[in-house]
Short mmCIF file of C-alpha atoms in Angstrom, two decimals:
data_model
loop_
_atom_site.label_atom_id
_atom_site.label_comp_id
_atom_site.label_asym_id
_atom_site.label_seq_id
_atom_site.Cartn_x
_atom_site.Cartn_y
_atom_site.Cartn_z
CA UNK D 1 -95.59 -11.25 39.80
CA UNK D 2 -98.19 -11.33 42.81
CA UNK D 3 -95.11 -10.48 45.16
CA UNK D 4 -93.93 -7.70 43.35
CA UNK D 5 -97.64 -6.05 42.93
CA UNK D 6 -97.33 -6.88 47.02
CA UNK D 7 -93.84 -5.03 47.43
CA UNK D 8 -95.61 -2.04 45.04
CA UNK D 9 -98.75 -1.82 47.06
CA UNK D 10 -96.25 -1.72 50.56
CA UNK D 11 -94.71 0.30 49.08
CA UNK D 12 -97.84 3.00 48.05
CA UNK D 13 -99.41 2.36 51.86
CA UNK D 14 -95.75 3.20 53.13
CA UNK D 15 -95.50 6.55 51.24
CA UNK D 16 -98.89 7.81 51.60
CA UNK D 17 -98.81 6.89 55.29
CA UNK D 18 -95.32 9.42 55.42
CA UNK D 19 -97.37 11.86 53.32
CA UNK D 20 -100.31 11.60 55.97
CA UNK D 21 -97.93 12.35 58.51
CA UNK D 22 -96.43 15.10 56.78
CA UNK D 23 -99.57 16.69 56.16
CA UNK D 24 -100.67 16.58 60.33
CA UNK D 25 -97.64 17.75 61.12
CA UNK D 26 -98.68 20.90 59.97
CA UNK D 27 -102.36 21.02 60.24
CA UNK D 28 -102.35 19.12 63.18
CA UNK D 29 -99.45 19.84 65.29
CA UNK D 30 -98.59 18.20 68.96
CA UNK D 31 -95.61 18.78 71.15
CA UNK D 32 -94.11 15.16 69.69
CA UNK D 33 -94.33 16.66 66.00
CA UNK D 34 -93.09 20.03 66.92
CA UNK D 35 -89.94 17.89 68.95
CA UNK D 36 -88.98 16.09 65.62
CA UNK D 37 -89.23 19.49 63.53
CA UNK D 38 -86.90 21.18 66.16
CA UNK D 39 -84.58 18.05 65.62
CA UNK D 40 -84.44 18.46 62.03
CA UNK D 41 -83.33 21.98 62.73
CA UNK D 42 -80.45 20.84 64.79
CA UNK D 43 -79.35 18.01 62.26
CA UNK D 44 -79.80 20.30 59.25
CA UNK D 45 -77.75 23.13 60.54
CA UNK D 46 -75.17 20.87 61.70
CA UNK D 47 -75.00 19.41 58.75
CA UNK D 48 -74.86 22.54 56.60
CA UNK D 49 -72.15 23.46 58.83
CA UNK D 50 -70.30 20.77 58.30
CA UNK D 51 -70.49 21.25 54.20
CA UNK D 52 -69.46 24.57 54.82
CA UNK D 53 -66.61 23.52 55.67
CA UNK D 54 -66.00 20.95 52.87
CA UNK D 55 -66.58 24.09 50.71
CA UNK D 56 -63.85 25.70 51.95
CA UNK D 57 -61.51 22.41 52.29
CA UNK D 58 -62.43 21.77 48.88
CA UNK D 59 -60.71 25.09 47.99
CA UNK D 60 -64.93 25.92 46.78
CA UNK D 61 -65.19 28.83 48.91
CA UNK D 62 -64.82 31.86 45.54
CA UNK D 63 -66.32 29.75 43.09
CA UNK D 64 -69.03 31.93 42.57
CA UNK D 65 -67.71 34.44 43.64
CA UNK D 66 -70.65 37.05 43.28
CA UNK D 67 -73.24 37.42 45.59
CA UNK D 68 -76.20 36.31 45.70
CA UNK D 69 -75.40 35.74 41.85
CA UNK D 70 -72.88 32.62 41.66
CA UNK D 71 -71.44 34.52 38.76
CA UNK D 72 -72.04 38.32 37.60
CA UNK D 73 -74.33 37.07 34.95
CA UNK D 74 -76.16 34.02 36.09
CA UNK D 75 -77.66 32.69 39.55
CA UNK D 76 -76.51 29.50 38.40
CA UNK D 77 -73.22 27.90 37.81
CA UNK D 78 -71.95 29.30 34.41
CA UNK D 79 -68.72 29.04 32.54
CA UNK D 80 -65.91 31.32 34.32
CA UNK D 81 -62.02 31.52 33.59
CA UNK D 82 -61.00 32.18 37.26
CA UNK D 83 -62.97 28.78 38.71
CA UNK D 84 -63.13 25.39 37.22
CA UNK D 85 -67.13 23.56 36.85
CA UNK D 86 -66.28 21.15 40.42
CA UNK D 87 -65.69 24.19 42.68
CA UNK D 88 -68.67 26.19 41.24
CA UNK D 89 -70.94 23.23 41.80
CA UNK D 90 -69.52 22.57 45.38
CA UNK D 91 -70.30 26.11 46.21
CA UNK D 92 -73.41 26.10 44.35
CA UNK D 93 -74.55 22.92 46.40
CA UNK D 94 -74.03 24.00 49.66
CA UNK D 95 -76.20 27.27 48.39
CA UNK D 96 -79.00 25.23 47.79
CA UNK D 97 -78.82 23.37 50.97
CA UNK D 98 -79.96 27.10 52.45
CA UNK D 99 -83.47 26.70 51.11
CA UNK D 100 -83.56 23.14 52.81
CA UNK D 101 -82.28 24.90 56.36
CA UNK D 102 -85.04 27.22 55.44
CA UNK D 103 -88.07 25.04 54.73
CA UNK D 104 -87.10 22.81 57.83
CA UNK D 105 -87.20 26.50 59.77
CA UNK D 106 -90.43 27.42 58.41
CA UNK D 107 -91.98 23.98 59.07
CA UNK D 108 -90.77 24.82 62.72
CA UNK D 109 -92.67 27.91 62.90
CA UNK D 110 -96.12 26.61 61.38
CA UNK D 111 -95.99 23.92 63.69
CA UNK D 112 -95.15 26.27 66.81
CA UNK D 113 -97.76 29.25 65.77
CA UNK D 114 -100.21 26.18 64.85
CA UNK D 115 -99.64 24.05 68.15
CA UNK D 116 -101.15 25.23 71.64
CA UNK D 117 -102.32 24.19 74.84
CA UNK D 118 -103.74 20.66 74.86
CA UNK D 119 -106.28 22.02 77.63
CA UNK D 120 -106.60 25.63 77.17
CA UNK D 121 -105.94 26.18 73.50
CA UNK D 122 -103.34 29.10 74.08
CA UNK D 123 -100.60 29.58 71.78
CA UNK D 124 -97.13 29.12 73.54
CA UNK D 125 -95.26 32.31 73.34
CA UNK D 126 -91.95 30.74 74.40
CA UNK D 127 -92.18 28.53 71.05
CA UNK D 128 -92.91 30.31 68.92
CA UNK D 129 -89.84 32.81 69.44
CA UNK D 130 -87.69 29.73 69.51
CA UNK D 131 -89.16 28.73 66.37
CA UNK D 132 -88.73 32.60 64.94
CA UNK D 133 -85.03 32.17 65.72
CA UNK D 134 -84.90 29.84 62.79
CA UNK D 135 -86.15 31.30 59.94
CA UNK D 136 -85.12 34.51 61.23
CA UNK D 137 -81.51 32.58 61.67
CA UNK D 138 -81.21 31.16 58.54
CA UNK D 139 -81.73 35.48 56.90
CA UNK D 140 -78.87 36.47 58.82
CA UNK D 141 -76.41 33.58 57.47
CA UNK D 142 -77.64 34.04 53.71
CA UNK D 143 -76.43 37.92 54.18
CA UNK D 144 -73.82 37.20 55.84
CA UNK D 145 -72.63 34.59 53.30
CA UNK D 146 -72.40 37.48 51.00
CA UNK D 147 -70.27 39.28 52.93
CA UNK D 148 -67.71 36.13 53.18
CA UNK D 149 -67.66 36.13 49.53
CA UNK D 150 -67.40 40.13 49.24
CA UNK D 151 -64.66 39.81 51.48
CA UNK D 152 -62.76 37.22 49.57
CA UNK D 153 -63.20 35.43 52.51
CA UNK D 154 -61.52 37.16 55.00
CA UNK D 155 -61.10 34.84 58.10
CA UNK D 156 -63.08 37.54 60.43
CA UNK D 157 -66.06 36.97 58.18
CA UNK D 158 -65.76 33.41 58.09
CA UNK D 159 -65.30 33.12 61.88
CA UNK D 160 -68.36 35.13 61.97
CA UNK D 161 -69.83 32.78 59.62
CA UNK D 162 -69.28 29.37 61.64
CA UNK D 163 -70.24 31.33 64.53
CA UNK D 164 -73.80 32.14 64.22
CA UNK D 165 -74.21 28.43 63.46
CA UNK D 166 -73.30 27.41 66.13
CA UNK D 167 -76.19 29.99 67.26
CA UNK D 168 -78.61 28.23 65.14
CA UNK D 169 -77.86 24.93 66.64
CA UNK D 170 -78.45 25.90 69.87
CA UNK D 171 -81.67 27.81 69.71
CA UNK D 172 -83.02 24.06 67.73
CA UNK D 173 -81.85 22.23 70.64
CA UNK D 174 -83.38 24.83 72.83
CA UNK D 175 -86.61 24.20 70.89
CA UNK D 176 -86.14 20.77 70.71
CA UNK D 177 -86.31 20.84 74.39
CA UNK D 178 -88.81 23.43 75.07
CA UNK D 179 -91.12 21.58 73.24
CA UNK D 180 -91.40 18.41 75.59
CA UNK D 181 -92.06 20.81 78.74
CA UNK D 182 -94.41 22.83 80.26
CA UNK D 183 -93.94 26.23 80.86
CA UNK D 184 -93.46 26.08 84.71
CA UNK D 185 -90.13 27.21 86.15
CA UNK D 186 -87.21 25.17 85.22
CA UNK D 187 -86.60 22.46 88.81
CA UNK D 188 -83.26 21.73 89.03
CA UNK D 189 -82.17 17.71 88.85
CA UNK D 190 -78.59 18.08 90.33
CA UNK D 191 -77.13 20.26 93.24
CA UNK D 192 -76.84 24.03 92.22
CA UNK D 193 -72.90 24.06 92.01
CA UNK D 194 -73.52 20.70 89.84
CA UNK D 195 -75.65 23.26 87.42
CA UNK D 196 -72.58 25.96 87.74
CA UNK D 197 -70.32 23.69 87.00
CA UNK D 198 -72.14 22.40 83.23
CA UNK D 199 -72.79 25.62 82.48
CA UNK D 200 -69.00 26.69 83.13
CA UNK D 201 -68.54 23.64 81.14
CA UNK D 202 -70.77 24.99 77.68
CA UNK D 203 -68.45 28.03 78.11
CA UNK D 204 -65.44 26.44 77.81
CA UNK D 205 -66.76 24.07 74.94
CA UNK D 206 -67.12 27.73 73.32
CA UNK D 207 -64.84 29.35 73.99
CA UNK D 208 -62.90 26.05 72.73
CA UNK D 209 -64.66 26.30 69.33
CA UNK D 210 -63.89 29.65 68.93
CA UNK D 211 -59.77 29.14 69.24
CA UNK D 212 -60.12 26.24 66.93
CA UNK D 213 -61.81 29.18 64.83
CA UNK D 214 -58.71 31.19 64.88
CA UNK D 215 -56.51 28.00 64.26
CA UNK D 216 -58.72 26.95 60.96
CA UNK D 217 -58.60 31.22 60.14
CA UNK D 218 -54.47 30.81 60.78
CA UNK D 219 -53.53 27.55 59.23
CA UNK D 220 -54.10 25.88 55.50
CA UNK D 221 -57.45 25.28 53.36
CA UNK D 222 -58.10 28.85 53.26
CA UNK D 223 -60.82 28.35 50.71
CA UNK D 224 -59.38 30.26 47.46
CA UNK D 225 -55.98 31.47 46.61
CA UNK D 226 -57.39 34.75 46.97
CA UNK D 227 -58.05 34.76 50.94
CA UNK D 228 -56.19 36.01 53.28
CA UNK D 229 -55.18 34.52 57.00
CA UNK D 230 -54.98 35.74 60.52
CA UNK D 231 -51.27 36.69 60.98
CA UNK D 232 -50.90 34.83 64.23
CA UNK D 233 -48.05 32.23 64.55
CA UNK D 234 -49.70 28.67 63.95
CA UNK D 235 -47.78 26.91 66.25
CA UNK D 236 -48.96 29.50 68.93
CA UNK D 237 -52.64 29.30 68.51
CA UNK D 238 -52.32 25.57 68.11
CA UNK D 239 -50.94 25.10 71.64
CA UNK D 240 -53.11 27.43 72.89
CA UNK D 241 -56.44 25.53 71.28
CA UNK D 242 -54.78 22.29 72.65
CA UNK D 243 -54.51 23.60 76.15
CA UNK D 244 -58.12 24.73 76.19
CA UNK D 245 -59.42 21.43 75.01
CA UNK D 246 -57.78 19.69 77.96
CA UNK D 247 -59.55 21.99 80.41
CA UNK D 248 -62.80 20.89 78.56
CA UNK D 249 -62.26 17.57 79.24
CA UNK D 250 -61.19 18.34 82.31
CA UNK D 251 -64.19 19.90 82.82
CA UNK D 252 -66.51 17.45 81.65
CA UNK D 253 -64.68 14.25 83.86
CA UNK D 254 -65.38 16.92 87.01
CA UNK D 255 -68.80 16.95 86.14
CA UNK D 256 -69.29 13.62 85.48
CA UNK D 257 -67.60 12.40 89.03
CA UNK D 258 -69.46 15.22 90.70
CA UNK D 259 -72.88 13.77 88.80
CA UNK D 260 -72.32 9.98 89.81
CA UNK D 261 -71.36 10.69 93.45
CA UNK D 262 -74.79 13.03 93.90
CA UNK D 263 -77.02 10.14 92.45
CA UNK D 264 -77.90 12.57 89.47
CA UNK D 265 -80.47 11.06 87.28
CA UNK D 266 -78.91 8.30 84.81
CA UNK D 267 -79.71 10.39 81.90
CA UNK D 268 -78.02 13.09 82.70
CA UNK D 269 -74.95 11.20 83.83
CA UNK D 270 -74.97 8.92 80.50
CA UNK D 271 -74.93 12.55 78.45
CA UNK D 272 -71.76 13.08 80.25
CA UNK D 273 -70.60 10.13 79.74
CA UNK D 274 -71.51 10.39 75.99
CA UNK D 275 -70.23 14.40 75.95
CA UNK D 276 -66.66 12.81 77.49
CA UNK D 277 -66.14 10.30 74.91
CA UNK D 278 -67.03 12.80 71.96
CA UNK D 279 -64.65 14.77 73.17
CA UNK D 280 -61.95 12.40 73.22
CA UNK D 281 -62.55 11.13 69.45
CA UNK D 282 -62.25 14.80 69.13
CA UNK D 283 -58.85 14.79 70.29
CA UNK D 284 -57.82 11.84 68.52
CA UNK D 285 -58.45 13.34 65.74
CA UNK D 286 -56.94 16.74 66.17
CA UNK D 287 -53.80 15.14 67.42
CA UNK D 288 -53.83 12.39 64.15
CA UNK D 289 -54.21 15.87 61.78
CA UNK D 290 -51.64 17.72 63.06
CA UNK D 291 -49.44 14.84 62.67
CA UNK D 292 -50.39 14.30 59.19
CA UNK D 293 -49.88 17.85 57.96
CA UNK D 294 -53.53 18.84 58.53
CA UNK D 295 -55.27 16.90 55.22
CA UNK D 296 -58.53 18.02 54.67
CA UNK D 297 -60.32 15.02 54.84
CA UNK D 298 -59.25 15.30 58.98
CA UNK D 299 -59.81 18.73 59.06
CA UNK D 300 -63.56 17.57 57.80
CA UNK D 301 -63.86 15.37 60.64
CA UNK D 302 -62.92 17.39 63.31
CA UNK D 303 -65.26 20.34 62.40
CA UNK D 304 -67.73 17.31 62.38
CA UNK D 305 -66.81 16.20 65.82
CA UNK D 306 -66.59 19.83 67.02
CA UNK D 307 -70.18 20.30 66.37
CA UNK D 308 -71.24 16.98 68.34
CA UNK D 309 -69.40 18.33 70.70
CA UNK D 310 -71.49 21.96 71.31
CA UNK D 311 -74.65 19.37 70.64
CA UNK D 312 -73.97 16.73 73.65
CA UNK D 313 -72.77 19.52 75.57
CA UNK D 314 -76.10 21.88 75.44
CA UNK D 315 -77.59 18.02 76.05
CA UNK D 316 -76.29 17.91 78.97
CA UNK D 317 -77.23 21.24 80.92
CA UNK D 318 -80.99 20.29 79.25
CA UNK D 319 -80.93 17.01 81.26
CA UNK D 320 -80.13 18.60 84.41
CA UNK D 321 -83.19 20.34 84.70
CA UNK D 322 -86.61 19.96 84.01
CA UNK D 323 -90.45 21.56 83.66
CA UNK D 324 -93.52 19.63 84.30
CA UNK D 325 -94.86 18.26 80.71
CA UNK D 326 -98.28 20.27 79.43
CA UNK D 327 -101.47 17.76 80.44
CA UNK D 328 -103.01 16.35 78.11
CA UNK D 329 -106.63 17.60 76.95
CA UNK D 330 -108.47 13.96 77.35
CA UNK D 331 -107.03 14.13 80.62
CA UNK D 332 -108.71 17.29 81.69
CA UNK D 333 -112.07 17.15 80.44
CA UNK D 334 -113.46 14.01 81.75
CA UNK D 335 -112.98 16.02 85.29
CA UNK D 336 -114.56 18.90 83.97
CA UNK D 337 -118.29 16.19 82.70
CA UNK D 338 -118.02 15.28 86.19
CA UNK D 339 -117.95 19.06 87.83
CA UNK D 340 -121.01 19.90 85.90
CA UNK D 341 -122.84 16.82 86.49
#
């Protein structure tokens, strides 16, 4: 009995230590609190992203199929002829995930508006907009949701859709960064054609994701009887999706010889190493699901992979710069007693 009254009390000092924490992350924020808030951004939007798209595999993406009612009579899941209780509770679900996109976006802006200086006590402008982004982010894709359903959802929209969060992810990383630096001019790590060459590398890891875009709006799992497809040939816009992911990780071995001959720092050379190997688990996959008739469960996977793909990517280009870190306050003022005295 005394061990489980221990476990209990560990238990107690455990949760109200995580409740303490909670609590200063807001009243009391520091660039390290702000950092993890910014991370939860990126790991909530990817994963809402990612149960997006098991909403649509699911063949969830009508059922509700009002806006922003799930059904004309009820903003919850209600009895409806055209869509059975699973679907209307899958796309119900990833509804309510919104709020916790948007609660994690609002903690990032309380924190940023809240947070300043450690010497000077000056709100950072830079921040804060990242941290607007968020919220501001998270608006957009709730109205733009009901379009997708308006439009029986109509690839375009749904492209559309995917697309701005993609956006979302990378203004968190952005922020995620931001927040461990100063707000001195970027120094570069690597040689300037190094730099070129990443960021030529982030634009082909888009323009990548936006051709496997038009192969998801092409092929199967359309989301609902009801939607319509992009009348492109499948076989067409496969091959062409397949070509561009070879120059990606074509790309991304060029950049991580050109990184290990220059001596770059390790970090940014173990990104790339990281950012390669993604990408070939990517293809593995890709290849496996064509193979297998595209099953859903692959198709799942891969959007998965293709969003820890944009993530180590915009890693990467992060590491190979940096901004002097903002002092800290009890660093300052014991110079400043000493000036006086």
């Amino acid at each position: 009995m005394n061990a489980v009254n221990q476990h209990a009390d560990r238990l107690r000092a455990y949760v109200a230590a995580l409740a303490i924490a909670f609590y200063r992350s807001f009243a009391f924020p520091t660039a390290e609190t702000l950092r993890r808030w910014a991370l939860a951004a990126v790991v909530v939007n990817a994963g809402i992203t990612v149960t997006g798209a098991a909403v649509r595999l699911s063949g969830s993406g009508l059922g509700c199929p009002t806006w922003p009612r799930c059904t004309p009579d009820s903003f919850v899941p209600a009895h409806n002829d055209a869509h059975g209780p699973v679907n209307m509770s899958i796309e119900f679900g990833n509804r309510l995930l919104t709020f916790l996109v948007l609660a994690v976006a609002v903690a990032c802006v309380i924190a940023a508006l809240r947070m300043g200086h450690r010497n000077g006590g000056e709100r950072r402008p830079v921040l804060v907009r990242l941290a607007l982004l968020q919220p501001a982010g998270v608006v957009v894709q709730a109205m733009w949701g009901g379009l997708v359903v308006r439009t029986l959802l109509n690839p375009v929209t749904v492209s559309v859709h995917f697309l701005f969060s993609i956006g979302m992810i990378a203004a968190a990383y952005a922020l995620f960064a931001r927040s461990a630096e100063g707000d001195e001019p970027a120094r570069r790590l690597v040689h300037r054609d190094i730099r070129t060459l990443g960021f030529a590398m982030v634009a082909a890891v888009l323009t990548l994701v936006v051709a496997g875009m038009v192969v998801t709006g092409t092929g199967p799992h359309s989301g609902d009887q009801a939607a319509s497809r992009f009348g492109f040939d499948i076989e067409t816009v496969v091959r062409l999706h397949s070509d561009l992911a070879y120059i990606v990780v074509g790309t991304t071995f060029a950049l991580l010889f050109a990184l290990h001959v220059s001596d770059a720092p390790g970090r940014a050379r173990r990104a790339a190493l990281g950012l390669l190997l993604v990408e070939l688990a990517q293809g593995v996959i890709g290849y496996v699901q064509y193979f297998l008739a595209v099953p859903a469960l692959l198709v799942g996977v891969h959007v998965l992979g293709s969003t820890l793909v944009w993530i180590a990517a915009l890693r990467v280009v992060y590491l190979m710069r940096t901004r002097d870190p903002i002092a800290p306050a009890t660093a300052e003022r014991p110079r400043v007693r000493q000036a006086v005295a």
